[in-house]
Amino acid sequence: MEVREIQGHRVPALGFGTFEMEGRSCYDGVREALDLGYRHLDTAQMYGNEEQVGRAIRDSGVPRDEIFLTTKVWYENLAPEAVRRTTEASLRKLAVDTVDLLLIHWPNDRVPLEQTLAAMVELRRQGRTRQVGVSNFTPTLLRQALELAPVFCNQVEYHPFLGQESLVELAREHDLLLTAYSPLARGRVAGDPTLREIGDSHGKTEAQVALRWLVQQPNVAAIPKASTPEHRRANFDIFDFELSAEEMRRIHGLARGQRMIDPSFAPAWES
Ligand code: NAP
């Protein structure tokens, strides 16, 4: 497993996403992911599965300190008191003393960012999270956050069909983790002719090529979700080949601004 070194901390470059996995299928998926060797898990208050993720971690027998665990505070819970209350609830559901990374799930301009980040930094001081970060922050919002708190990560949609040049550059400049969500464009990478051609020459699928392209970029981690056991295995099997500079460039060339996740409360992306 390749790791990212961010601000002196190690983060597995490949994680397991759990959006839209609930109940038994979430528990089984996370258990199996941990058995396969995944050591980076992504959940959120909004996913309604923190209990299952926590139980799977406990039952797996994998020591807690070997797993990089992220959860996210929902955008309606960003007032300081709600940050504290809902994070404590997340920790109770996950049945852990601390998470590795606590993120603002989406920006919310109705709550001053400095108040939210101050509450998160206080939780960090209390040992309830090791790092604080943001998600779905545009370059402008990220710069604001960086002036207010020691941000560790920005988690954003990133895959071959959606370029993130400015955010990747900012991540490098400030030694931040850029976690790529929906790294498979929610499954749409399958069938892309360029990814298929490159994959064929390495004996890999389009999805494996997309993930390899992400984890081959400095500061970038990817968190594919897979409810299918074969997909979970395939997504982990990307550390035995390398894309050439020319192949990396060709994949960068597929960017066409295609966003898979764009809710009504999303920020103005071009800001
Ligand atoms: P994704 O990981 O890009 O795609 C998941 C889809 O791809 C599923 O339909 C899955 O099918 C399919 N798939 C998985 N592996 C495959 C493979 N090897 N070949 C072909 N198809 C494959 O999309 P996502 O779930 O939106 O994003 C991943 C994670 O990012 C989420 O689970 C969540 O943790 C995080 N996320 C965060 C935010 C945020 O706002 N911060 C937003 C969205 C997502 P099966 O399930 O049938 O295997």
Tab-separated table of C-alpha atoms in Angstrom, residues 78-236:
chain	number	residue	atom	x	y	z
A	78	LEU	CA	-21.698	23.747	11.596
A	79	ALA	CA	-22.649	26.060	14.475
A	80	PRO	CA	-20.007	25.507	17.196
A	81	GLU	CA	-22.380	23.822	19.637
A	82	ALA	CA	-23.679	21.505	16.907
A	83	VAL	CA	-20.131	20.663	15.780
A	84	ARG	CA	-19.318	19.545	19.336
A	85	ARG	CA	-22.577	17.686	19.926
A	86	THR	CA	-22.704	15.870	16.593
A	87	THR	CA	-19.002	14.975	16.618
A	88	GLU	CA	-19.406	13.437	20.066
A	89	ALA	CA	-22.374	11.488	18.644
A	90	SER	CA	-20.218	10.322	15.708
A	91	LEU	CA	-17.500	9.120	18.086
A	92	ARG	CA	-20.094	7.266	20.165
A	93	LYS	CA	-21.552	5.589	17.081
A	94	LEU	CA	-18.115	4.705	15.750
A	95	ALA	CA	-17.184	3.602	19.298
A	96	VAL	CA	-13.751	5.187	19.025
A	97	ASP	CA	-12.066	7.797	21.239
A	98	THR	CA	-10.781	9.739	18.294
A	99	VAL	CA	-11.041	9.896	14.514
A	100	ASP	CA	-8.019	10.620	12.357
A	101	LEU	CA	-9.720	13.311	10.319
A	102	LEU	CA	-12.824	15.409	10.925
A	103	LEU	CA	-14.122	17.300	7.894
A	104	ILE	CA	-16.683	20.009	7.220
A	105	HIS	CA	-18.784	18.009	4.735
A	106	TRP	CA	-19.961	21.019	2.705
A	107	PRO	CA	-19.400	24.752	3.201
A	108	ASN	CA	-22.327	26.717	4.620
A	109	ASP	CA	-22.187	30.493	4.264
A	110	ARG	CA	-24.856	30.948	6.949
A	111	VAL	CA	-22.341	30.002	9.658
A	112	PRO	CA	-19.067	31.955	9.983
A	113	LEU	CA	-16.268	29.619	8.938
A	114	GLU	CA	-14.014	30.798	11.768
A	115	GLN	CA	-16.571	29.627	14.339
A	116	THR	CA	-16.881	26.152	12.841
A	117	LEU	CA	-13.135	25.714	12.458
A	118	ALA	CA	-12.493	27.009	15.990
A	119	ALA	CA	-14.879	24.375	17.386
A	120	MET	CA	-13.131	21.689	15.344
A	121	VAL	CA	-9.678	22.824	16.440
A	122	GLU	CA	-10.892	22.707	20.048
A	123	LEU	CA	-12.072	19.108	19.468
A	124	ARG	CA	-8.628	18.366	18.118
A	125	ARG	CA	-7.035	19.864	21.229
A	126	GLN	CA	-9.254	17.557	23.288
A	127	GLY	CA	-8.011	14.552	21.324
A	128	ARG	CA	-11.337	13.855	19.604
A	129	THR	CA	-9.747	14.108	16.155
A	130	ARG	CA	-6.126	14.033	15.053
A	131	GLN	CA	-6.625	16.394	12.102
A	132	VAL	CA	-9.251	18.817	10.857
A	133	GLY	CA	-10.178	19.534	7.279
A	134	VAL	CA	-12.795	20.512	4.757
A	135	SER	CA	-14.688	18.983	1.867
A	136	ASN	CA	-16.201	20.502	-1.247
A	137	PHE	CA	-14.222	23.709	-0.704
A	138	THR	CA	-13.386	25.776	-3.805
A	139	PRO	CA	-9.928	27.380	-4.093
A	140	THR	CA	-11.253	30.641	-2.606
A	141	LEU	CA	-12.946	28.906	0.330
A	142	LEU	CA	-9.888	26.741	0.920
A	143	ARG	CA	-7.624	29.798	1.076
A	144	GLN	CA	-9.986	31.330	3.646
A	145	ALA	CA	-9.921	28.134	5.721
A	146	LEU	CA	-6.114	27.995	5.566
A	147	GLU	CA	-5.944	31.454	7.139
A	148	LEU	CA	-8.121	30.328	10.022
A	149	ALA	CA	-6.962	26.842	10.976
A	150	PRO	CA	-4.349	24.141	10.370
A	151	VAL	CA	-6.268	22.448	7.561
A	152	PHE	CA	-5.003	18.947	6.712
A	153	CYS	CA	-7.256	17.956	3.832
A	154	ASN	CA	-9.764	19.058	1.223
A	155	GLN	CA	-11.928	16.183	0.015
A	156	VAL	CA	-13.412	16.903	-3.416
A	157	GLU	CA	-14.801	15.168	-6.455
A	158	TYR	CA	-11.872	14.198	-8.673
A	159	HIS	CA	-11.700	11.690	-11.508
A	160	PRO	CA	-10.508	11.613	-15.122
A	161	PHE	CA	-13.603	13.494	-16.361
A	162	LEU	CA	-13.310	16.347	-13.827
A	163	GLY	CA	-10.003	18.220	-13.588
A	164	GLN	CA	-8.946	19.811	-10.292
A	165	GLU	CA	-5.759	21.595	-11.301
A	166	SER	CA	-6.047	24.608	-8.946
A	167	LEU	CA	-6.949	22.494	-5.927
A	168	VAL	CA	-4.162	19.985	-6.597
A	169	GLU	CA	-1.714	22.880	-6.903
A	170	LEU	CA	-2.947	24.428	-3.637
A	171	ALA	CA	-2.634	21.048	-1.924
A	172	ARG	CA	1.019	20.792	-3.001
A	173	GLU	CA	1.767	24.377	-2.055
A	174	HIS	CA	0.329	23.977	1.467
A	175	ASP	CA	1.228	20.312	2.078
A	176	LEU	CA	-2.440	19.259	2.207
A	177	LEU	CA	-4.093	15.982	1.364
A	178	LEU	CA	-6.458	16.166	-1.591
A	179	THR	CA	-8.823	13.228	-1.175
A	180	ALA	CA	-10.521	12.333	-4.445
A	181	TYR	CA	-14.149	11.340	-3.952
A	182	SER	CA	-16.242	9.659	-6.639
A	183	PRO	CA	-12.851	8.659	-8.113
A	184	LEU	CA	-14.577	6.306	-10.569
A	185	ALA	CA	-17.068	9.001	-11.637
A	186	ARG	CA	-19.600	6.824	-9.807
A	187	GLY	CA	-18.810	3.884	-12.093
A	188	ARG	CA	-18.848	5.873	-15.368
A	189	VAL	CA	-15.127	5.406	-16.025
A	190	ALA	CA	-15.982	1.868	-17.131
A	191	GLY	CA	-16.230	1.822	-20.912
A	192	ASP	CA	-14.089	4.886	-21.576
A	193	PRO	CA	-12.018	3.993	-24.666
A	194	THR	CA	-8.807	5.779	-23.586
A	195	LEU	CA	-8.834	4.235	-20.129
A	196	ARG	CA	-9.615	0.863	-21.694
A	197	GLU	CA	-6.747	1.091	-24.166
A	198	ILE	CA	-4.282	2.065	-21.442
A	199	GLY	CA	-5.711	-0.639	-19.167
A	200	ASP	CA	-5.361	-3.314	-21.844
A	201	SER	CA	-1.659	-2.641	-22.143
A	202	HIS	CA	-1.227	-3.240	-18.389
A	203	GLY	CA	-3.792	-6.036	-17.979
A	204	LYS	CA	-6.012	-3.704	-15.888
A	205	THR	CA	-9.573	-2.350	-16.110
A	206	GLU	CA	-10.641	1.249	-16.738
A	207	ALA	CA	-11.479	1.619	-13.032
A	208	GLN	CA	-8.047	0.378	-11.985
A	209	VAL	CA	-6.382	2.786	-14.400
A	210	ALA	CA	-8.453	5.716	-13.054
A	211	LEU	CA	-7.457	4.875	-9.465
A	212	ARG	CA	-3.816	4.358	-10.409
A	213	TRP	CA	-3.807	7.749	-12.143
A	214	LEU	CA	-5.076	9.386	-8.939
A	215	VAL	CA	-2.732	7.695	-6.476
A	216	GLN	CA	0.229	8.388	-8.756
A	217	GLN	CA	-0.269	12.118	-8.164
A	218	PRO	CA	1.537	13.709	-5.216
A	219	ASN	CA	-0.743	14.708	-2.286
A	220	VAL	CA	-3.714	12.801	-3.745
A	221	ALA	CA	-5.579	9.901	-2.111
A	222	ALA	CA	-8.631	8.140	-3.582
A	223	ILE	CA	-11.598	6.606	-1.778
A	224	PRO	CA	-13.599	4.422	-4.200
A	225	LYS	CA	-16.784	2.847	-2.949
A	226	ALA	CA	-17.671	-0.699	-3.932
A	227	SER	CA	-20.559	-2.721	-2.620
A	228	THR	CA	-19.532	-5.622	-4.879
A	229	PRO	CA	-16.773	-7.914	-3.523
A	230	GLU	CA	-15.063	-8.179	-6.965
A	231	HIS	CA	-14.943	-4.390	-7.229
A	232	ARG	CA	-13.449	-4.071	-3.736
A	233	ARG	CA	-10.721	-6.546	-4.659
A	234	ALA	CA	-10.063	-4.984	-8.083
A	235	ASN	CA	-9.800	-1.473	-6.637
A	236	PHE	CA	-7.161	-2.609	-4.167
